[in-house]
JSON list of C-alpha atoms in Angstrom, two decimals:
[
{"chain": "A", "resi": 1, "resn": "UNK", "atom": "CA", "xyz": [59.28, 59.14, 180.45]},
{"chain": "A", "resi": 2, "resn": "UNK", "atom": "CA", "xyz": [55.07, 58.99, 181.17]},
{"chain": "A", "resi": 3, "resn": "UNK", "atom": "CA", "xyz": [53.52, 62.16, 181.73]},
{"chain": "A", "resi": 4, "resn": "UNK", "atom": "CA", "xyz": [52.35, 60.36, 184.86]},
{"chain": "A", "resi": 5, "resn": "UNK", "atom": "CA", "xyz": [55.74, 59.51, 186.17]},
{"chain": "A", "resi": 6, "resn": "UNK", "atom": "CA", "xyz": [56.78, 63.29, 185.54]},
{"chain": "A", "resi": 7, "resn": "UNK", "atom": "CA", "xyz": [53.62, 64.16, 187.96]},
{"chain": "A", "resi": 8, "resn": "UNK", "atom": "CA", "xyz": [54.78, 61.60, 190.45]},
{"chain": "A", "resi": 9, "resn": "UNK", "atom": "CA", "xyz": [58.39, 63.56, 190.62]},
{"chain": "A", "resi": 10, "resn": "UNK", "atom": "CA", "xyz": [59.89, 60.07, 189.52]},
{"chain": "A", "resi": 11, "resn": "UNK", "atom": "CA", "xyz": [62.70, 60.90, 186.84]},
{"chain": "A", "resi": 12, "resn": "UNK", "atom": "CA", "xyz": [65.05, 58.55, 184.84]},
{"chain": "A", "resi": 13, "resn": "UNK", "atom": "CA", "xyz": [69.22, 58.53, 186.21]},
{"chain": "A", "resi": 14, "resn": "UNK", "atom": "CA", "xyz": [70.03, 61.12, 183.60]},
{"chain": "A", "resi": 15, "resn": "UNK", "atom": "CA", "xyz": [67.22, 63.68, 184.44]},
{"chain": "A", "resi": 16, "resn": "UNK", "atom": "CA", "xyz": [67.98, 63.38, 188.12]},
{"chain": "A", "resi": 17, "resn": "UNK", "atom": "CA", "xyz": [71.84, 64.05, 187.56]},
{"chain": "A", "resi": 18, "resn": "UNK", "atom": "CA", "xyz": [72.48, 65.52, 184.94]},
{"chain": "A", "resi": 19, "resn": "UNK", "atom": "CA", "xyz": [69.13, 67.41, 184.18]},
{"chain": "A", "resi": 20, "resn": "UNK", "atom": "CA", "xyz": [67.98, 66.32, 181.20]},
{"chain": "A", "resi": 21, "resn": "UNK", "atom": "CA", "xyz": [67.04, 62.80, 179.56]},
{"chain": "A", "resi": 22, "resn": "UNK", "atom": "CA", "xyz": [69.52, 62.61, 176.59]},
{"chain": "A", "resi": 23, "resn": "UNK", "atom": "CA", "xyz": [72.07, 60.23, 176.60]},
{"chain": "A", "resi": 24, "resn": "UNK", "atom": "CA", "xyz": [75.37, 61.44, 178.05]},
{"chain": "A", "resi": 25, "resn": "UNK", "atom": "CA", "xyz": [78.13, 62.22, 175.31]},
{"chain": "A", "resi": 26, "resn": "UNK", "atom": "CA", "xyz": [80.90, 59.28, 174.77]},
{"chain": "A", "resi": 27, "resn": "UNK", "atom": "CA", "xyz": [83.73, 59.71, 176.31]},
{"chain": "A", "resi": 28, "resn": "UNK", "atom": "CA", "xyz": [87.20, 58.48, 175.47]},
{"chain": "A", "resi": 29, "resn": "UNK", "atom": "CA", "xyz": [90.49, 58.77, 177.76]},
{"chain": "A", "resi": 30, "resn": "UNK", "atom": "CA", "xyz": [93.71, 60.50, 176.17]},
{"chain": "A", "resi": 31, "resn": "UNK", "atom": "CA", "xyz": [97.14, 60.89, 177.35]},
{"chain": "A", "resi": 32, "resn": "UNK", "atom": "CA", "xyz": [99.62, 63.63, 176.11]},
{"chain": "A", "resi": 33, "resn": "UNK", "atom": "CA", "xyz": [103.04, 62.52, 177.52]},
{"chain": "A", "resi": 34, "resn": "UNK", "atom": "CA", "xyz": [102.36, 62.91, 181.49]},
{"chain": "A", "resi": 35, "resn": "UNK", "atom": "CA", "xyz": [98.81, 64.63, 180.95]},
{"chain": "A", "resi": 36, "resn": "UNK", "atom": "CA", "xyz": [95.79, 62.31, 181.61]},
{"chain": "A", "resi": 37, "resn": "UNK", "atom": "CA", "xyz": [92.45, 63.70, 180.19]},
{"chain": "A", "resi": 38, "resn": "UNK", "atom": "CA", "xyz": [88.74, 62.47, 178.79]},
{"chain": "A", "resi": 39, "resn": "UNK", "atom": "CA", "xyz": [87.62, 63.67, 175.32]},
{"chain": "A", "resi": 40, "resn": "UNK", "atom": "CA", "xyz": [83.57, 64.25, 175.08]},
{"chain": "A", "resi": 41, "resn": "UNK", "atom": "CA", "xyz": [82.48, 65.12, 171.69]},
{"chain": "A", "resi": 42, "resn": "UNK", "atom": "CA", "xyz": [84.73, 68.43, 171.35]},
{"chain": "A", "resi": 43, "resn": "UNK", "atom": "CA", "xyz": [85.58, 69.01, 174.98]},
{"chain": "A", "resi": 44, "resn": "UNK", "atom": "CA", "xyz": [88.74, 68.07, 176.84]},
{"chain": "A", "resi": 45, "resn": "UNK", "atom": "CA", "xyz": [87.95, 67.42, 180.01]},
{"chain": "A", "resi": 46, "resn": "UNK", "atom": "CA", "xyz": [89.38, 66.64, 183.56]},
{"chain": "A", "resi": 47, "resn": "UNK", "atom": "CA", "xyz": [93.08, 67.08, 182.56]},
{"chain": "A", "resi": 48, "resn": "UNK", "atom": "CA", "xyz": [95.40, 65.64, 184.98]},
{"chain": "A", "resi": 49, "resn": "UNK", "atom": "CA", "xyz": [99.43, 65.42, 186.04]},
{"chain": "A", "resi": 50, "resn": "UNK", "atom": "CA", "xyz": [99.32, 62.47, 187.90]},
{"chain": "A", "resi": 51, "resn": "UNK", "atom": "CA", "xyz": [96.99, 63.13, 190.55]},
{"chain": "A", "resi": 52, "resn": "UNK", "atom": "CA", "xyz": [96.82, 66.77, 190.31]},
{"chain": "A", "resi": 53, "resn": "UNK", "atom": "CA", "xyz": [93.89, 68.17, 188.31]},
{"chain": "A", "resi": 54, "resn": "UNK", "atom": "CA", "xyz": [94.82, 70.83, 186.05]},
{"chain": "A", "resi": 55, "resn": "UNK", "atom": "CA", "xyz": [92.10, 71.94, 183.99]},
{"chain": "A", "resi": 56, "resn": "UNK", "atom": "CA", "xyz": [88.57, 71.13, 184.26]},
{"chain": "A", "resi": 57, "resn": "UNK", "atom": "CA", "xyz": [87.25, 71.61, 180.91]},
{"chain": "A", "resi": 58, "resn": "UNK", "atom": "CA", "xyz": [88.78, 72.82, 177.56]},
{"chain": "A", "resi": 59, "resn": "UNK", "atom": "CA", "xyz": [85.61, 73.99, 175.12]},
{"chain": "A", "resi": 60, "resn": "UNK", "atom": "CA", "xyz": [83.82, 76.43, 173.08]},
{"chain": "A", "resi": 61, "resn": "UNK", "atom": "CA", "xyz": [80.95, 77.66, 174.51]},
{"chain": "A", "resi": 62, "resn": "UNK", "atom": "CA", "xyz": [78.72, 79.38, 171.76]},
{"chain": "A", "resi": 63, "resn": "UNK", "atom": "CA", "xyz": [75.29, 81.52, 173.78]},
{"chain": "A", "resi": 64, "resn": "UNK", "atom": "CA", "xyz": [72.42, 83.40, 173.17]},
{"chain": "A", "resi": 65, "resn": "UNK", "atom": "CA", "xyz": [71.27, 86.38, 174.85]},
{"chain": "A", "resi": 66, "resn": "UNK", "atom": "CA", "xyz": [69.69, 84.81, 177.48]},
{"chain": "A", "resi": 67, "resn": "UNK", "atom": "CA", "xyz": [73.10, 82.93, 178.15]},
{"chain": "A", "resi": 68, "resn": "UNK", "atom": "CA", "xyz": [71.51, 79.71, 176.62]},
{"chain": "A", "resi": 69, "resn": "UNK", "atom": "CA", "xyz": [74.12, 77.20, 175.77]},
{"chain": "A", "resi": 70, "resn": "UNK", "atom": "CA", "xyz": [73.31, 76.29, 172.34]},
{"chain": "A", "resi": 71, "resn": "UNK", "atom": "CA", "xyz": [75.37, 72.84, 171.58]},
{"chain": "A", "resi": 72, "resn": "UNK", "atom": "CA", "xyz": [77.00, 71.70, 168.88]},
{"chain": "A", "resi": 73, "resn": "UNK", "atom": "CA", "xyz": [76.20, 69.58, 166.13]},
{"chain": "A", "resi": 74, "resn": "UNK", "atom": "CA", "xyz": [79.79, 68.11, 164.97]},
{"chain": "A", "resi": 75, "resn": "UNK", "atom": "CA", "xyz": [80.24, 67.28, 161.27]},
{"chain": "A", "resi": 76, "resn": "UNK", "atom": "CA", "xyz": [83.41, 65.63, 160.09]},
{"chain": "A", "resi": 77, "resn": "UNK", "atom": "CA", "xyz": [84.66, 64.63, 163.33]},
{"chain": "A", "resi": 78, "resn": "UNK", "atom": "CA", "xyz": [88.00, 62.13, 163.58]},
{"chain": "A", "resi": 79, "resn": "UNK", "atom": "CA", "xyz": [89.69, 61.35, 166.84]},
{"chain": "A", "resi": 80, "resn": "UNK", "atom": "CA", "xyz": [93.31, 59.14, 166.60]},
{"chain": "A", "resi": 81, "resn": "UNK", "atom": "CA", "xyz": [95.20, 58.70, 169.64]},
{"chain": "A", "resi": 82, "resn": "UNK", "atom": "CA", "xyz": [98.37, 56.46, 170.84]},
{"chain": "A", "resi": 83, "resn": "UNK", "atom": "CA", "xyz": [100.01, 55.65, 174.00]},
{"chain": "A", "resi": 84, "resn": "UNK", "atom": "CA", "xyz": [101.49, 59.19, 173.75]},
{"chain": "A", "resi": 85, "resn": "UNK", "atom": "CA", "xyz": [99.25, 61.70, 172.04]},
{"chain": "A", "resi": 86, "resn": "UNK", "atom": "CA", "xyz": [96.35, 62.39, 170.21]},
{"chain": "A", "resi": 87, "resn": "UNK", "atom": "CA", "xyz": [94.66, 64.45, 167.33]},
{"chain": "A", "resi": 88, "resn": "UNK", "atom": "CA", "xyz": [90.89, 65.60, 167.51]},
{"chain": "A", "resi": 89, "resn": "UNK", "atom": "CA", "xyz": [89.44, 67.41, 164.49]},
{"chain": "A", "resi": 90, "resn": "UNK", "atom": "CA", "xyz": [85.85, 68.48, 163.87]},
{"chain": "A", "resi": 91, "resn": "UNK", "atom": "CA", "xyz": [83.56, 70.98, 162.41]},
{"chain": "A", "resi": 92, "resn": "UNK", "atom": "CA", "xyz": [80.90, 72.23, 164.81]},
{"chain": "A", "resi": 93, "resn": "UNK", "atom": "CA", "xyz": [77.42, 73.98, 164.09]},
{"chain": "A", "resi": 94, "resn": "UNK", "atom": "CA", "xyz": [75.50, 75.95, 167.17]},
{"chain": "A", "resi": 95, "resn": "UNK", "atom": "CA", "xyz": [72.01, 76.60, 165.21]},
{"chain": "A", "resi": 96, "resn": "UNK", "atom": "CA", "xyz": [69.05, 77.40, 167.30]},
{"chain": "A", "resi": 97, "resn": "UNK", "atom": "CA", "xyz": [66.42, 80.15, 167.49]},
{"chain": "A", "resi": 98, "resn": "UNK", "atom": "CA", "xyz": [68.27, 83.19, 165.95]},
{"chain": "A", "resi": 99, "resn": "UNK", "atom": "CA", "xyz": [71.87, 81.76, 166.68]},
{"chain": "A", "resi": 100, "resn": "UNK", "atom": "CA", "xyz": [73.70, 80.15, 164.14]},
{"chain": "A", "resi": 101, "resn": "UNK", "atom": "CA", "xyz": [76.99, 79.78, 164.32]},
{"chain": "A", "resi": 102, "resn": "UNK", "atom": "CA", "xyz": [79.96, 77.58, 162.77]},
{"chain": "A", "resi": 103, "resn": "UNK", "atom": "CA", "xyz": [83.41, 76.50, 163.13]},
{"chain": "A", "resi": 104, "resn": "UNK", "atom": "CA", "xyz": [86.56, 73.95, 162.66]},
{"chain": "A", "resi": 105, "resn": "UNK", "atom": "CA", "xyz": [88.44, 72.96, 165.82]},
{"chain": "A", "resi": 106, "resn": "UNK", "atom": "CA", "xyz": [91.31, 70.80, 166.95]},
{"chain": "A", "resi": 107, "resn": "UNK", "atom": "CA", "xyz": [92.61, 69.57, 169.82]},
{"chain": "A", "resi": 108, "resn": "UNK", "atom": "CA", "xyz": [96.29, 68.30, 169.61]},
{"chain": "A", "resi": 109, "resn": "UNK", "atom": "CA", "xyz": [98.10, 66.47, 172.38]},
{"chain": "A", "resi": 110, "resn": "UNK", "atom": "CA", "xyz": [101.88, 65.62, 172.03]},
{"chain": "A", "resi": 111, "resn": "UNK", "atom": "CA", "xyz": [104.05, 63.45, 173.71]},
{"chain": "A", "resi": 112, "resn": "UNK", "atom": "CA", "xyz": [106.11, 66.38, 175.43]},
{"chain": "A", "resi": 113, "resn": "UNK", "atom": "CA", "xyz": [102.82, 67.16, 177.62]},
{"chain": "A", "resi": 114, "resn": "UNK", "atom": "CA", "xyz": [101.88, 70.09, 175.04]},
{"chain": "A", "resi": 115, "resn": "UNK", "atom": "CA", "xyz": [97.83, 70.47, 174.39]},
{"chain": "A", "resi": 116, "resn": "UNK", "atom": "CA", "xyz": [96.96, 72.93, 171.90]},
{"chain": "A", "resi": 117, "resn": "UNK", "atom": "CA", "xyz": [93.37, 73.87, 171.21]},
{"chain": "A", "resi": 118, "resn": "UNK", "atom": "CA", "xyz": [92.43, 75.92, 167.67]},
{"chain": "A", "resi": 119, "resn": "UNK", "atom": "CA", "xyz": [89.22, 77.04, 166.75]},
{"chain": "A", "resi": 120, "resn": "UNK", "atom": "CA", "xyz": [87.97, 79.15, 163.79]},
{"chain": "A", "resi": 121, "resn": "UNK", "atom": "CA", "xyz": [84.61, 80.12, 162.92]},
{"chain": "A", "resi": 122, "resn": "UNK", "atom": "CA", "xyz": [81.87, 82.52, 161.45]},
{"chain": "A", "resi": 123, "resn": "UNK", "atom": "CA", "xyz": [78.60, 83.83, 162.50]},
{"chain": "A", "resi": 124, "resn": "UNK", "atom": "CA", "xyz": [76.43, 83.02, 159.28]},
{"chain": "A", "resi": 125, "resn": "UNK", "atom": "CA", "xyz": [73.78, 85.60, 160.61]},
{"chain": "A", "resi": 126, "resn": "UNK", "atom": "CA", "xyz": [73.46, 88.30, 162.92]},
{"chain": "A", "resi": 127, "resn": "UNK", "atom": "CA", "xyz": [72.28, 87.36, 166.32]},
{"chain": "A", "resi": 128, "resn": "UNK", "atom": "CA", "xyz": [72.34, 88.65, 170.08]},
{"chain": "A", "resi": 129, "resn": "UNK", "atom": "CA", "xyz": [75.14, 86.89, 172.13]},
{"chain": "A", "resi": 130, "resn": "UNK", "atom": "CA", "xyz": [76.49, 87.06, 175.80]}
]
């Protein structure tokens, strides 16, 4: 977007809707028995049983001292799914300013409708957080 467009208040669709120019994360439909959900990176969103939403978003947020969310960079990301379940594993790093936090995570959905999320992480240096 050009400086002239910004000054004239002409923003792209992403900026108008989501507040930033970055492309939206890829969304993948997931299923665990009767549960339906959408996977966006390491976030599991819109978990439903039938028409009822039971979880809006399951994710790990790393925030700095000013409550800014430090977005993760994913490494070794793998997602597998079939008609009745799924397994997502990844490594994530949140690095910005004085924040440096790394973790491994998994989200597993089983045919009986059970979703389990795990996280194991470490602050690689001291930082103030909220």
